[in-house]
CSV table of C-alpha atoms and ligand atoms in Angstrom, one decimal:
chain,number,residue,atom,x,y,z
A,1,MET,CA,16.8,-7.6,-1.3
A,2,SER,CA,20.3,-8.4,-0.2
A,3,ASN,CA,20.3,-10.9,2.7
A,4,ALA,CA,23.6,-9.5,4.0
A,5,LYS,CA,21.9,-8.1,7.1
A,6,ALA,CA,18.5,-8.3,8.8
A,7,ASN,CA,16.5,-5.1,8.7
A,8,ILE,CA,15.6,-3.6,12.1
A,9,ALA,CA,12.9,-1.0,13.0
A,10,VAL,CA,13.1,0.6,16.5
A,11,LEU,CA,10.0,2.0,18.2
A,12,VAL,CA,10.7,4.8,20.8
A,13,SER,CA,8.9,7.3,22.9
A,14,GLY,CA,11.5,9.4,24.8
A,15,GLY,CA,15.2,9.9,25.4
A,16,GLY,CA,16.3,7.0,23.4
A,17,THR,CA,19.4,5.8,25.4
A,18,ASN,CA,18.6,2.2,24.4
A,19,LEU,CA,18.3,3.3,20.8
A,20,GLN,CA,21.7,4.9,21.2
A,21,ALA,CA,23.1,1.6,22.6
A,22,LEU,CA,21.8,-0.1,19.4
A,23,ILE,CA,23.3,2.5,17.1
A,24,ASP,CA,26.7,2.3,19.0
A,25,ALA,CA,26.5,-1.5,18.9
A,26,GLU,CA,26.1,-1.4,15.1
A,27,LYS,CA,29.0,1.0,14.8
A,28,SER,CA,31.3,-1.1,17.0
A,29,GLY,CA,30.3,-4.4,15.4
A,30,VAL,CA,28.6,-5.9,18.4
A,31,LEU,CA,25.5,-5.8,16.2
A,32,LYS,CA,26.8,-7.1,13.0
A,33,SER,CA,23.9,-9.3,11.6
A,34,GLY,CA,21.3,-6.5,11.6
A,35,THR,CA,21.0,-2.9,10.6
A,36,ILE,CA,18.7,-0.2,11.9
A,37,ARG,CA,16.6,1.0,8.9
A,38,LEU,CA,13.9,2.9,10.6
A,39,VAL,CA,13.0,4.7,13.9
A,40,ILE,CA,9.4,5.6,14.8
A,41,SER,CA,8.4,7.6,17.8
A,42,ASN,CA,4.8,7.7,19.1
A,43,LYS,CA,5.7,11.1,20.7
A,44,LYS,CA,6.5,14.2,18.7
A,45,GLY,CA,9.8,15.9,19.6
A,46,ALA,CA,11.2,12.8,21.3
A,47,TYR,CA,15.0,13.2,21.7
A,48,ALA,CA,15.4,9.6,20.3
A,49,LEU,CA,14.4,11.0,16.9
A,50,GLU,CA,17.4,13.4,17.0
A,51,ARG,CA,19.7,10.5,17.9
A,52,ALA,CA,18.4,8.6,14.9
A,53,GLU,CA,18.8,11.6,12.5
A,54,LYS,CA,22.4,12.2,13.8
A,55,ALA,CA,23.1,8.6,12.9
A,56,GLY,CA,21.6,9.0,9.4
A,57,ILE,CA,18.7,6.7,10.1
A,58,GLU,CA,15.2,7.5,8.7
A,59,ALA,CA,13.1,8.6,11.6
A,60,PHE,CA,9.7,10.2,12.2
A,61,ALA,CA,6.9,10.5,14.7
A,62,LEU,CA,3.6,8.8,14.3
A,63,THR,CA,0.9,9.6,16.9
A,64,ARG,CA,-2.4,8.0,17.7
A,65,LYS,CA,-4.0,11.4,17.2
A,66,SER,CA,-2.5,11.9,13.7
A,67,CYS,CA,-3.7,8.5,12.7
A,68,GLY,CA,-7.2,8.8,14.1
A,69,GLY,CA,-6.8,6.4,17.0
A,70,GLN,CA,-5.2,3.1,18.0
A,71,GLU,CA,-6.5,1.1,14.9
A,72,GLY,CA,-5.3,3.8,12.4
A,73,PHE,CA,-2.0,4.0,14.3
A,74,GLU,CA,-1.3,0.3,14.1
A,75,LYS,CA,-2.4,0.2,10.4
A,76,ARG,CA,0.1,2.9,9.5
A,77,LEU,CA,2.8,1.3,11.7
A,78,THR,CA,2.2,-2.0,9.9
A,79,GLU,CA,2.5,-0.3,6.5
A,80,GLU,CA,5.7,1.6,7.3
A,81,ILE,CA,7.3,-1.6,8.6
A,82,GLU,CA,6.2,-3.9,5.9
A,83,SER,CA,7.0,-1.5,3.0
A,84,ARG,CA,10.6,-1.5,4.2
A,85,GLY,CA,11.1,-5.2,4.5
A,86,ILE,CA,11.7,-5.0,8.3
A,87,ASP,CA,12.6,-8.4,9.9
A,88,LEU,CA,12.8,-7.4,13.5
A,89,ILE,CA,10.9,-4.7,15.5
A,90,ILE,CA,12.6,-3.5,18.7
A,91,MET,CA,10.6,-1.6,21.3
A,92,ALA,CA,13.3,0.5,23.0
A,93,GLY,CA,11.6,2.7,25.6
A,94,PHE,CA,8.3,2.5,23.7
A,95,MET,CA,5.6,3.5,26.2
A,96,SER,CA,2.6,2.2,24.5
A,97,ILE,CA,0.7,-1.1,24.5
A,98,LEU,CA,0.1,-2.7,21.1
A,99,SER,CA,-3.1,-4.7,20.4
A,100,GLU,CA,-3.4,-8.4,20.2
A,101,ASP,CA,-4.1,-8.1,16.4
A,102,PHE,CA,-0.8,-6.3,15.9
A,103,THR,CA,1.3,-8.6,18.2
A,104,ARG,CA,-0.2,-11.7,16.5
A,105,HIS,CA,0.6,-10.3,13.1
A,106,PHE,CA,4.2,-9.9,14.0
A,107,ASP,CA,4.5,-13.0,16.2
A,108,HIS,CA,8.1,-13.5,17.4
A,109,LYS,CA,9.2,-10.4,15.3
A,110,ILE,CA,8.8,-7.9,18.1
A,111,ILE,CA,11.1,-7.6,21.2
A,112,ASN,CA,11.0,-5.3,24.2
A,113,ILE,CA,13.4,-4.2,26.9
A,114,HIS,CA,11.9,-3.9,30.4
A,115,PRO,CA,13.8,-2.4,33.3
A,116,SER,CA,13.2,-5.2,35.9
A,117,LEU,CA,13.7,-9.0,36.2
A,118,ILE,CA,10.4,-10.2,34.8
A,119,PRO,CA,8.0,-11.5,36.4
A,120,SER,CA,8.8,-8.8,39.1
A,121,PHE,CA,7.6,-5.3,38.6
A,122,CYS,CA,6.1,-5.7,35.2
A,123,GLY,CA,2.7,-5.5,33.3
A,124,LYS,CA,0.3,-2.7,32.9
A,125,GLY,CA,1.3,0.5,34.8
A,126,PHE,CA,5.0,-0.6,35.3
A,127,TYR,CA,7.1,1.5,33.0
A,128,GLY,CA,10.1,3.8,33.2
A,129,LEU,CA,10.9,5.3,36.7
A,130,LEU,CA,7.7,3.7,38.2
A,131,VAL,CA,9.4,0.3,37.9
A,132,HIS,CA,12.4,1.4,40.0
A,133,GLU,CA,10.1,3.2,42.5
A,134,ALA,CA,8.2,-0.1,43.0
A,135,ALA,CA,11.5,-2.1,43.4
A,136,LEU,CA,12.8,0.3,46.0
A,137,ALA,CA,9.4,0.3,47.8
A,138,LYS,CA,9.5,-3.5,48.0
A,139,GLY,CA,13.1,-3.4,49.3
A,140,VAL,CA,14.5,-5.9,46.8
A,141,LYS,CA,18.3,-6.1,46.9
A,142,VAL,CA,18.7,-7.3,43.3
A,143,THR,CA,16.8,-6.0,40.2
A,144,GLY,CA,17.8,-5.9,36.6
A,145,ALA,CA,16.5,-5.9,33.0
A,146,THR,CA,14.7,-8.3,30.7
A,147,VAL,CA,14.5,-8.6,26.9
A,148,HIS,CA,11.5,-10.5,25.8
A,149,TYR,CA,9.3,-11.2,22.8
A,150,VAL,CA,6.1,-9.2,22.7
A,151,ASN,CA,2.8,-10.9,22.7
A,152,GLU,CA,-0.8,-9.8,23.7
A,153,ILE,CA,0.1,-9.8,27.4
A,154,PRO,CA,2.0,-6.7,28.6
A,155,ASP,CA,5.6,-7.9,29.4
A,156,GLY,CA,4.3,-11.5,29.2
A,157,GLY,CA,6.1,-12.9,26.1
A,158,GLU,CA,8.9,-15.4,26.1
A,159,ILE,CA,12.1,-14.2,27.8
A,160,ILE,CA,15.2,-13.8,25.6
A,161,MET,CA,17.9,-12.4,28.0
A,162,GLN,CA,18.0,-11.1,31.6
A,163,LYS,CA,20.8,-9.4,33.6
A,164,ALA,CA,20.8,-8.8,37.4
A,165,VAL,CA,21.9,-5.5,38.9
A,166,GLU,CA,22.6,-4.8,42.6
A,167,VAL,CA,20.3,-2.3,44.5
A,168,LYS,CA,22.5,-0.1,46.7
A,169,ASP,CA,21.8,1.6,50.1
A,170,GLY,CA,20.6,5.1,49.4
A,171,ASP,CA,19.5,4.5,45.8
A,172,THR,CA,16.8,6.8,44.4
A,173,PRO,CA,14.6,5.7,41.5
A,174,GLU,CA,16.9,7.8,39.3
A,175,THR,CA,20.2,6.3,40.5
A,176,LEU,CA,18.8,2.8,40.3
A,177,GLN,CA,17.4,3.5,36.8
A,178,ARG,CA,20.9,4.7,35.6
A,179,ARG,CA,22.6,1.6,37.0
A,180,VAL,CA,20.1,-0.8,35.5
A,181,MET,CA,20.6,1.0,32.1
A,182,GLU,CA,24.4,1.0,32.2
A,183,GLU,CA,24.9,-2.5,33.7
A,184,ALA,CA,22.0,-4.3,32.0
A,185,GLU,CA,19.8,-2.7,29.4
A,186,TRP,CA,22.5,-1.2,27.1
A,187,ILE,CA,24.2,-4.6,27.1
A,188,ILE,CA,21.4,-7.1,26.8
A,189,LEU,CA,19.4,-5.2,24.2
A,190,PRO,CA,22.1,-5.1,21.5
A,191,ALA,CA,23.2,-8.6,22.4
A,192,SER,CA,19.6,-9.9,22.0
A,193,ALA,CA,19.2,-8.0,18.7
A,194,GLU,CA,22.4,-9.6,17.4
A,195,LYS,CA,21.3,-13.1,18.5
A,196,ILE,CA,18.0,-12.8,16.8
A,197,CYS,CA,19.4,-11.2,13.6
A,198,ALA,CA,22.1,-13.9,13.4
A,199,GLY,CA,19.2,-16.5,13.6
A,200,ILE,CA,17.3,-14.7,10.8
A,201,LEU,CA,20.4,-14.7,8.5
A,202,ALA,CA,21.0,-18.4,9.3
A,203,GLY,CA,17.4,-19.2,8.3
A,204,ARG,CA,17.9,-17.5,5.0
A,205,ALA,CA,21.1,-19.3,4.1
B,301,GAR,C1,14.2,2.3,29.8
B,301,GAR,O1,14.6,2.1,31.1
B,301,GAR,C2,13.4,1.1,29.3
B,301,GAR,O2,13.8,-0.1,29.8
B,301,GAR,C3,12.0,1.5,29.9
B,301,GAR,O3,12.0,2.9,29.7
B,301,GAR,C4,13.3,3.5,29.6
B,301,GAR,C5,13.5,4.2,28.3
B,301,GAR,O4,14.7,4.9,28.3
B,301,GAR,N1,11.0,0.8,29.3
B,301,GAR,C6,9.8,0.5,29.9
B,301,GAR,O5,9.6,0.7,31.0
B,301,GAR,C7,8.8,-0.3,29.0
B,301,GAR,N2,7.8,-0.9,29.8
B,301,GAR,P1,15.3,5.3,26.9
B,301,GAR,O6,14.3,6.1,26.1
B,301,GAR,O7,16.5,6.2,27.3
B,301,GAR,O8,15.8,4.1,26.2
C-alpha cells in the first residue's frame, strides 16, 4: 500500500457535522496527511452517511442488532477496519461505548471528540446536548471541547487537544452546543487528525 497518506475510518451516529468538518478539512488541505476511506454508523439512516456518500466515501450502517449484539458488532467493526488497512479511527459523534477488548486492540489508534473541557462533564451518560445542559446547570462561564485517545474508561484516555469557549448569558443547550461546535470541535478535530496522521507518516519514512 502507498504510504502517501494515512487511512482514516470515521465512526458516527447522527448528523455528522464533525464528519463534515473532516471532509472539508481534507478538501481544503488542512488535513493533508490522512484520507477518509470509510464511514460507519451504528444507526441506520444517520444523516452522516449521506454526507459521506456525497463526498464519495464508502459508508454504511452496522448495528448491534444486525450483528447479534455487542461482541458481534465489534468483531465486524474490527474486520471492516482491518481489511482496509485503516491507521486511525475517529469517533465523531459516535454515541456508543466500545469494550475494553476493542479499545486495547486499537490502543492509541482511536480518538474521540467530546463537547466539554475534560475532566468536566464527561464519562458515562454525558453525551450530545446533555453535556451542555449539565454545563449550564452548573453555571460554568467557560466550556469547550476535547479530543482524546480512547481507552477502556469513557472519556478517560490521554488528551490530545482542547479549546475553550465562552458561555454567554441567555444560552440554551442548543445555542451553546452550536458555539462549541463552531469555535472548538470543527477546528480541533481536523487539527488533531492531521497531527496524528503526520506522525504516522513520519513513522513510516
Ligand atoms: C458533537 O457535539 C460531539 O462532540 C458529541 O455529539 C455531537 C455530535 O454531532 N459527542 C459526544 O457527546 C460523545 N460523547 P455531529 O454528529 O454533528 O458531529
